[in-house]
Short mmCIF file of C-alpha atoms in Angstrom, two decimals:
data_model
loop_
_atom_site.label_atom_id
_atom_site.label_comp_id
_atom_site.label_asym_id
_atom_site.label_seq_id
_atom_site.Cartn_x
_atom_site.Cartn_y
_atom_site.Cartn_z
CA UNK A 451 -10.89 18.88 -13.91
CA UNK A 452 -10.34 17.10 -10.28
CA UNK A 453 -13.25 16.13 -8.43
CA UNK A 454 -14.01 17.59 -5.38
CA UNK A 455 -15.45 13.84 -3.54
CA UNK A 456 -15.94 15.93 -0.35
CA UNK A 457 -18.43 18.29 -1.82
CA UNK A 458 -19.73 15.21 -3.99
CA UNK A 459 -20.56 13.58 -0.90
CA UNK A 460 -22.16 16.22 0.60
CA UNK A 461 -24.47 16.95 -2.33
CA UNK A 462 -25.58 13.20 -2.83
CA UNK A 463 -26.25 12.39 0.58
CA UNK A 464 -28.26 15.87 1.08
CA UNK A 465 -30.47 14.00 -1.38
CA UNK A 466 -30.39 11.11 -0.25
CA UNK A 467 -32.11 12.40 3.02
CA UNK A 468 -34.73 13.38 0.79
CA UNK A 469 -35.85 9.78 0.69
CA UNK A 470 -38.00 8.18 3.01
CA UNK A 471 -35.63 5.42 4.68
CA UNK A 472 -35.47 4.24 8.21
CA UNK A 473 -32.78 6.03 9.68
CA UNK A 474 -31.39 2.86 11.42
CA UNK A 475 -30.71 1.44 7.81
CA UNK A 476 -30.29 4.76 5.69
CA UNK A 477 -26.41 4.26 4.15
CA UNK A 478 -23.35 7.10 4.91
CA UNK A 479 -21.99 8.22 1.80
CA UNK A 480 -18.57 8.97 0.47
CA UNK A 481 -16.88 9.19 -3.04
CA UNK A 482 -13.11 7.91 -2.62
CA UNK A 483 -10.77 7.65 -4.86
CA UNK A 484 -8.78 3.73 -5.27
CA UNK A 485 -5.70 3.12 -7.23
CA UNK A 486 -5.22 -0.29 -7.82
CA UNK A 487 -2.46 -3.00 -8.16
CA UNK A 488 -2.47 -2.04 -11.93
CA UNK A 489 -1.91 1.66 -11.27
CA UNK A 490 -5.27 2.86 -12.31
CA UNK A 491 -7.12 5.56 -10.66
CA UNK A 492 -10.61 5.26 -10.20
CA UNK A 493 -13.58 6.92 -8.07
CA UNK A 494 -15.86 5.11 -6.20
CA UNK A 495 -19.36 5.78 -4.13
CA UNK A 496 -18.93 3.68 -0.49
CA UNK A 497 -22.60 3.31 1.10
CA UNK A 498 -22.09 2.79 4.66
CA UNK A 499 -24.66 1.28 7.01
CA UNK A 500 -24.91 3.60 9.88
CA UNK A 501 -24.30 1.39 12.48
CA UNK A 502 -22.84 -1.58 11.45
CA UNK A 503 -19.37 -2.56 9.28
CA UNK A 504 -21.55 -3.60 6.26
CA UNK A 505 -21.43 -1.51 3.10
CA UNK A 506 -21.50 -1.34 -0.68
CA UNK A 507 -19.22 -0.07 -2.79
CA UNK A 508 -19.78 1.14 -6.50
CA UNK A 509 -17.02 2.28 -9.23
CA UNK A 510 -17.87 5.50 -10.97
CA UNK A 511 -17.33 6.63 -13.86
CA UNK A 512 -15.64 9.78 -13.66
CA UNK A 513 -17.12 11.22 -17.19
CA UNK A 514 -20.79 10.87 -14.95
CA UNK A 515 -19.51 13.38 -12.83
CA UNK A 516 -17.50 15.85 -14.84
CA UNK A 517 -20.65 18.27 -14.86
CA UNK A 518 -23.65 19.41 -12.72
CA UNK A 519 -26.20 16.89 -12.63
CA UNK A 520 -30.11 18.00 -11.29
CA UNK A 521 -31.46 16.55 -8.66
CA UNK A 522 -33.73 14.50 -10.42
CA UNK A 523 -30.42 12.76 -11.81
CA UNK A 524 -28.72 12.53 -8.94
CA UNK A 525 -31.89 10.64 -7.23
CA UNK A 526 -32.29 8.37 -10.46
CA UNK A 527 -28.29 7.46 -9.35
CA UNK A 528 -29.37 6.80 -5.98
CA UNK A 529 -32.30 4.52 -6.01
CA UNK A 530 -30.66 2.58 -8.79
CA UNK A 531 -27.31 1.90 -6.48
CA UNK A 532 -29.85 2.02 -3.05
CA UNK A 533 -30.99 -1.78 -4.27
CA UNK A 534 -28.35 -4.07 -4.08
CA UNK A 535 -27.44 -1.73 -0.78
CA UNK A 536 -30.50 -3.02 0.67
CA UNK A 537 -30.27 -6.79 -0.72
CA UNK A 538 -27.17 -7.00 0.76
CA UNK A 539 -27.83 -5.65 4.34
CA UNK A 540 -31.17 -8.06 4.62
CA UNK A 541 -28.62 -11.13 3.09
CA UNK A 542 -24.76 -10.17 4.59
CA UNK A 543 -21.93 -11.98 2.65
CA UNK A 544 -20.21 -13.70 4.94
CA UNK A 545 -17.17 -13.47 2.27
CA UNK A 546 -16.78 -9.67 2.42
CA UNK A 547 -13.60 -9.88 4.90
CA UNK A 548 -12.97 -6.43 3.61
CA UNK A 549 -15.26 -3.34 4.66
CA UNK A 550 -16.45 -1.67 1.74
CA UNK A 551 -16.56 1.42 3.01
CA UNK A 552 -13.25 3.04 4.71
CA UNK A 553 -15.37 5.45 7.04
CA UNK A 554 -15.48 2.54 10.38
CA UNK A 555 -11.45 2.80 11.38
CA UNK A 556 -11.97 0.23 14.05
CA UNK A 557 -13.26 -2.19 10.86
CA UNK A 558 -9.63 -1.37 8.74
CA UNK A 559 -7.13 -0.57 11.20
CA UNK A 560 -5.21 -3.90 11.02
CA UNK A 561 -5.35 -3.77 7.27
CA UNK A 562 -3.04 -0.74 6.98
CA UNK A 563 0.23 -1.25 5.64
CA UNK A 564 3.22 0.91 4.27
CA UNK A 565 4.38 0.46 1.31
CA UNK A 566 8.08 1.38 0.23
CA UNK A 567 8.63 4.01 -2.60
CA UNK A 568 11.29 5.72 -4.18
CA UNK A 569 10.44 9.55 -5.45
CA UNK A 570 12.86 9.34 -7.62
CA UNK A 571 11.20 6.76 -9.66
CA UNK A 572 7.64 6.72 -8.70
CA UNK A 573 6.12 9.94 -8.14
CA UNK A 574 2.81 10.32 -6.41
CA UNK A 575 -0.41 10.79 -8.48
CA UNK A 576 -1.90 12.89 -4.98
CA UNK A 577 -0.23 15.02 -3.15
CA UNK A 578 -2.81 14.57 -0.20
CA UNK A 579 -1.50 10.59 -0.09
CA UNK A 580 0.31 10.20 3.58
CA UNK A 581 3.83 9.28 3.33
CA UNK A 582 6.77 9.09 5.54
CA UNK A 583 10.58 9.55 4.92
CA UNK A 584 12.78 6.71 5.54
CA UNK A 585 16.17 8.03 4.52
CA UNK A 586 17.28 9.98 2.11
CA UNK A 587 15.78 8.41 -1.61
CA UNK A 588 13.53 5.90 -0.18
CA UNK A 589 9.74 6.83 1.46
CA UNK A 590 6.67 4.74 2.25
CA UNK A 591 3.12 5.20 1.56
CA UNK A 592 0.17 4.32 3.72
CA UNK A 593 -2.55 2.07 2.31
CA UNK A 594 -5.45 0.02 3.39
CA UNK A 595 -5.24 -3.38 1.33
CA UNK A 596 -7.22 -6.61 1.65
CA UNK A 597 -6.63 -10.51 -0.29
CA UNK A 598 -9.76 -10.89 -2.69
CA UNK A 599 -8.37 -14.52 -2.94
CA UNK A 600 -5.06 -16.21 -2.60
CA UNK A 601 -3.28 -14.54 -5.33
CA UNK A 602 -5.36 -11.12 -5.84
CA UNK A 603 -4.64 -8.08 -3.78
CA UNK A 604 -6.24 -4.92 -3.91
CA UNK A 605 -5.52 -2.04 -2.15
CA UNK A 606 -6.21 1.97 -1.63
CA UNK A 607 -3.80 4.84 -0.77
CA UNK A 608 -4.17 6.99 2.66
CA UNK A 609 -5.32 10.54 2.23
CA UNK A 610 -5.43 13.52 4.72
CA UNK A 611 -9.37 13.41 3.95
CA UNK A 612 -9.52 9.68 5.39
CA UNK A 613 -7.38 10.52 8.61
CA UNK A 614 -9.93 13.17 8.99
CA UNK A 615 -12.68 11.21 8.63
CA UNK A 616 -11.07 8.22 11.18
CA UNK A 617 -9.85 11.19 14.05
CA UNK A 618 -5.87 10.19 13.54
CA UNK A 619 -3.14 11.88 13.25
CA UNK A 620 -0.57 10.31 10.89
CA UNK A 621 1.87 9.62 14.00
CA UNK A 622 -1.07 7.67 15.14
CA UNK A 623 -1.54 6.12 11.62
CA UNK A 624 2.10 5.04 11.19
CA UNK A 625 1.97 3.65 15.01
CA UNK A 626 -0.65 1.45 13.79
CA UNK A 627 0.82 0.39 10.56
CA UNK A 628 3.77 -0.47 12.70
CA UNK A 629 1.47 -3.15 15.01
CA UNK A 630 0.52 -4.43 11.40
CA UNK A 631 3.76 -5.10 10.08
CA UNK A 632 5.68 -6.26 12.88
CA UNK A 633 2.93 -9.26 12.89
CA UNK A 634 4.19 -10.21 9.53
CA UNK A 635 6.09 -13.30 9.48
CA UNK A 636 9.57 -12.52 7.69
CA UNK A 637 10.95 -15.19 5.74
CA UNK A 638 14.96 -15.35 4.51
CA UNK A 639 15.27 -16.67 1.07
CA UNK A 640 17.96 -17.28 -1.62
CA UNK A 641 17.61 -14.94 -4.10
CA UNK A 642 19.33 -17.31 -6.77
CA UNK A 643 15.77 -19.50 -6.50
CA UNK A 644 13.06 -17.72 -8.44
CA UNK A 645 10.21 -19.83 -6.62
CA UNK A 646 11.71 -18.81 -3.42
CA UNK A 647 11.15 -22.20 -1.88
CA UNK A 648 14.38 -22.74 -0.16
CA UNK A 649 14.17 -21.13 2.73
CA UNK A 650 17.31 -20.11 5.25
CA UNK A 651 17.14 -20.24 9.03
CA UNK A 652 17.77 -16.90 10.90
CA UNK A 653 20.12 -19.26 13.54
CA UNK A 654 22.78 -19.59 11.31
CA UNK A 655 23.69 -17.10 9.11
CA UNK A 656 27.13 -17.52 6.76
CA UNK A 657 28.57 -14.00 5.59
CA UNK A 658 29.71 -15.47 2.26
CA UNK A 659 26.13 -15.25 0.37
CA UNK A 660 23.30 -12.79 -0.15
CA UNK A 661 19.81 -13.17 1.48
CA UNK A 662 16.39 -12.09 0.13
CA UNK A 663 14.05 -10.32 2.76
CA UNK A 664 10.44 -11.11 2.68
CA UNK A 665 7.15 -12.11 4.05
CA UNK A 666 5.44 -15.29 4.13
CA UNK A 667 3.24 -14.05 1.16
CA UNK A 668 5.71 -12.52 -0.79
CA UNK A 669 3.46 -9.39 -0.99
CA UNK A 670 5.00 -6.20 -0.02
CA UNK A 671 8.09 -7.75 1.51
CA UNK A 672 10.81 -5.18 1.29
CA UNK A 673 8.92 -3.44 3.81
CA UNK A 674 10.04 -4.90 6.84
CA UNK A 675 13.46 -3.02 6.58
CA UNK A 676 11.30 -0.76 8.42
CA UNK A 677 11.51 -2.95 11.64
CA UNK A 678 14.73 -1.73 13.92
CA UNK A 679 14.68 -4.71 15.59
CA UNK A 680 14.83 -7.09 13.12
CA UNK A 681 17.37 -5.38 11.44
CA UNK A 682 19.47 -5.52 14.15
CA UNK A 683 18.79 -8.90 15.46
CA UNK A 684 20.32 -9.64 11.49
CA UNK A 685 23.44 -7.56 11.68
CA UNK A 686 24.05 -9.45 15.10
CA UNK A 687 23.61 -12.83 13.86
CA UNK A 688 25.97 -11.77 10.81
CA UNK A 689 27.90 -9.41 13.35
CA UNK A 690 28.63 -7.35 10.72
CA UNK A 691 26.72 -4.71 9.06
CA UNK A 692 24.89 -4.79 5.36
CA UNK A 693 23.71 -3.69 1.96
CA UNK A 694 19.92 -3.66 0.87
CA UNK A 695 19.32 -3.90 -3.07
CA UNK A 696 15.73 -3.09 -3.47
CA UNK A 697 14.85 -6.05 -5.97
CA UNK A 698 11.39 -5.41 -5.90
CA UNK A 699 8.34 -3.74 -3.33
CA UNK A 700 7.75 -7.68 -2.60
CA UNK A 701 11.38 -8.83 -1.76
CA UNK A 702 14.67 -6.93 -0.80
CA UNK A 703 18.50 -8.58 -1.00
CA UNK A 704 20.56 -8.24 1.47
CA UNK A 705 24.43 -8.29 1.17
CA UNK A 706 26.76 -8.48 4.20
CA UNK A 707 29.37 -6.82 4.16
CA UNK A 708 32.03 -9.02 4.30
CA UNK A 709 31.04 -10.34 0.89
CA UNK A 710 32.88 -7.45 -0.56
CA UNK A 711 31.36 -7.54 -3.48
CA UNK A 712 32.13 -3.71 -4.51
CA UNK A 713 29.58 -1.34 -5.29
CA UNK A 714 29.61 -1.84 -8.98
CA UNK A 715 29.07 -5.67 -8.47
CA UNK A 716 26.39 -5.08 -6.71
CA UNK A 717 25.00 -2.68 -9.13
CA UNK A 718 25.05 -4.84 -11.92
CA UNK A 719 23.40 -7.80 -9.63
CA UNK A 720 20.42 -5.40 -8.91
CA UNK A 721 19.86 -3.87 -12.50
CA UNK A 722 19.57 -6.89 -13.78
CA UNK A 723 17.17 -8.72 -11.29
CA UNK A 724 15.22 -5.10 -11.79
CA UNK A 725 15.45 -5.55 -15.72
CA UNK A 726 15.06 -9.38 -16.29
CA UNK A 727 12.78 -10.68 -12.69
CA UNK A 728 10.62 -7.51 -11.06
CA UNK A 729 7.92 -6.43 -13.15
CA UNK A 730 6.99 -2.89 -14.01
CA UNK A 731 4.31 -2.51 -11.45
CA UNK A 732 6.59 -4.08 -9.13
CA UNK A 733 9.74 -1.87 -9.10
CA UNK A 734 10.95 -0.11 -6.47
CA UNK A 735 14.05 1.41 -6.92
CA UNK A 736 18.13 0.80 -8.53
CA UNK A 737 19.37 2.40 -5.71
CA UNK A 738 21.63 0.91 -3.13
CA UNK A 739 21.23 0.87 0.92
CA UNK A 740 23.23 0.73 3.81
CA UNK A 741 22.35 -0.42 7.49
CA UNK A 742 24.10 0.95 10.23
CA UNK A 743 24.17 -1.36 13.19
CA UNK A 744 25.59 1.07 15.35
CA UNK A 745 22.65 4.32 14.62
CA UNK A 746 20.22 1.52 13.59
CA UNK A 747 19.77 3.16 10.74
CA UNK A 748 19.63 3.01 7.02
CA UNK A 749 21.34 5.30 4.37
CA UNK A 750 21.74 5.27 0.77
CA UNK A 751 24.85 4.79 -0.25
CA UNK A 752 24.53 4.29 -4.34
CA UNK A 753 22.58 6.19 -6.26
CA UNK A 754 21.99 6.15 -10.21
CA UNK A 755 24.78 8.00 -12.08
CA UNK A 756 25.17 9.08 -15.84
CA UNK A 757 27.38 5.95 -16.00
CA UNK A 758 25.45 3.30 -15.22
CA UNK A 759 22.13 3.96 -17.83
CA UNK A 760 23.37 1.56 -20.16
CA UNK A 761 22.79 -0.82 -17.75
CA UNK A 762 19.46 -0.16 -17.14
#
C-alpha cells in the first residue's frame, strides 16, 4: 500500500509539537521519497532546522510505517532520531555541501538537473515525478543531485509535492535547471577511446568522424543536447547538420551527416556500444536522433523495429 508522506508528515510533526523544544531550534519535518543511482526506492524523514539550511536526514524503513502506530510510538521514533538532530546543529559539518532536507529551495536550486529518458525503455516508478518532452521518444526528468565524493553521486527525483512545497511552477523549475546546465562545461571526445582522454577542440571540426558529447565529469552528459545554442554553434562549425546515438545518460555520439554512414550502420554502432560499454543503470535509449539546424530542433528519426532485436 503507498504511503501517503504528506499526511505522515503532518501526523509526526503534530507530535512533535508536543515536545518541549525551543521553537528557534525545533526541526520541520517531511517524509520524501529518494531513488537512488542503483534504482532503489526508499523513504526518508528530513528534519529541517527552522531557520537555517542545516538538517538531518534518516532512511526509513517502509515496513515501520505500513500500519498505524500510537502516539507513544511515534514519540519513541522521535526522540530517538531528535539526538543526533541536535548534536549536529550544536557541531555543523562543514562537509554536508548537500542540504539534507529539500524544503529551503534557495539551499538546492543550483543542484537541479534534467536528466534524459526514454519512455519507451524506462518507465517512471511515480507518476507525480516532473518531466518534460523533448521530441517525440525522448523526455527528461527533474532531479536534485549532489557529489558525496569524487566518484559517488546521489540524487532524488522532482515531485509536484516538492514544487509545492518550494512555490514553483515547473516552467520556473525547468528555467532553473536550464541556468544549471548551461554552466556545465561540455567536453568533445572520441568515442573510439573508452577513458575518454583524448579530447577534440570545438575550432576545428572534420566531418569524416563521430564525436562523443559530454561534460567535464562524465555524469549525465547526454543532457546538454538540450542546449539550442550549442547545438547550433556545432552544426555551424560542421556546417552541416547531425545524428545523436544515445550511448549512454553520461555521453551521447554525434554523427555528421556527411559521414553517410546509413541508418543501419549506425544502428549496429549504437547497439553494440549499448550492449558491450553502457551499463544497465546507465542506458538510455537504441533509438536514433536527428538535429535540425534550420528549426533548431531535434527529431527521432530511427526507432527499434521487429528487425533489429537480434541485435540487441
Amino acid at each position: 500500500m503507498k504511503i501517503n508522506l504528506e499526511q505522515l508528515s503532518s501526523q509526526f510533526q503534530q507530535r512533535l509539537d508536543q515536545f518541549k523544544i525551543d521553537p528557534s531550534i525545533k526541526p520541520v519535518l517531511s517524509f520524501h521519497e529518494e531513488i537512488s543511482e542503483n534504482d532503489i526506492l526508499t523513504t526518508k524523514l528530513y528534519l529541517q532546522h527552522p531557520t537555517q539550511e542545516i538538517g538531518l536526514a534518516v532512511t526509513i524503513d517502509k515496513i515501520y510505517f505500513s500500519e498505524p502506530k500510537s502516539e507513544q510510538e511515534i514519540d519513541r521514533f522521535l526522540k530517538k532520531v531528535l539526538e543526533p538532530y541536535f548534536q549536529l546543529i550544536q557541531d555543523p559539518d562543514p562537509v554536508l555541501d548537500f542540504p539534507n532536507s529539500l524544503t529551503s529551495y534557495s539551499a538546492i536550486k543550483n543542484k537541479i538537473f534534467l536528466r534524459l529518458r526514454d519512455p519507451d525503455y524506462n518507465q517512471e516508478a511515480d507518476p507525480n515525478w516532473i518531466q518534460f518532452p523533448i521530441c517525440q521518444g525522448l523526455h527528461a526528468n527533474a532531479r536534485v543531485g549532489f557529489w558525496k565524493n569524487e566518484k559517488e553521486f546521489c540524487s532524488t527525483p522532482i515531485d509536484q509535492r516538492l514544487l509545492d512545497t518550494w512555490n514553483i511552477d515547473k516552467e520556473h523549475l525547468y528555467e532553473q535547471a536550464m541556468i544549471n546546465l548551461k554552466q556545465e562545461h561540455v567536453l568533445l571526445l572520441d568515442p573510439r577511446d573508452p577513458t575518454y582522454t583524448n579530447k577534440i577542440s570545438f575550432s576545428s571540426l572534420p566531418t569524416n568522424t563521430i564525436y562523443a558529447l559530454s561534460t567535464i565529469n562524465y555524469y549525465n552528459g547526454a543532457s546538454v543536447i538540450l542546449v539550442p545554442s550549442l547545438l547550433a554553434s556545432i552544426a555551424q562549425k560542421l556546417n552541416e547538420n547531425f545524428y545523436l546515438l544515445p550511448s549512454s545518460i553520461n555521453n551521447i555520439m554525434l554523427v555528421p551527416r556527411s559521414f553517410k554512414p546509413g541508418i543501419k550502420r549506425m544502428r549496429q554502432t549504437l547497439l553494440a556500444a549499448n550492449k558491450e560499454i553502457t551499463s544497465e543503470r546507465d542506458f538510455l535509449s537504441n533509438k536514433i536522433f536527428y538535429y535540425d539546424s534550420l528549426t533548431n530542433q531535434i527529431e527521432c528519426v530511427h526507432k527499434e523495429s521487429d528487425e533489429d532485436h537480434y541485435l540487441a
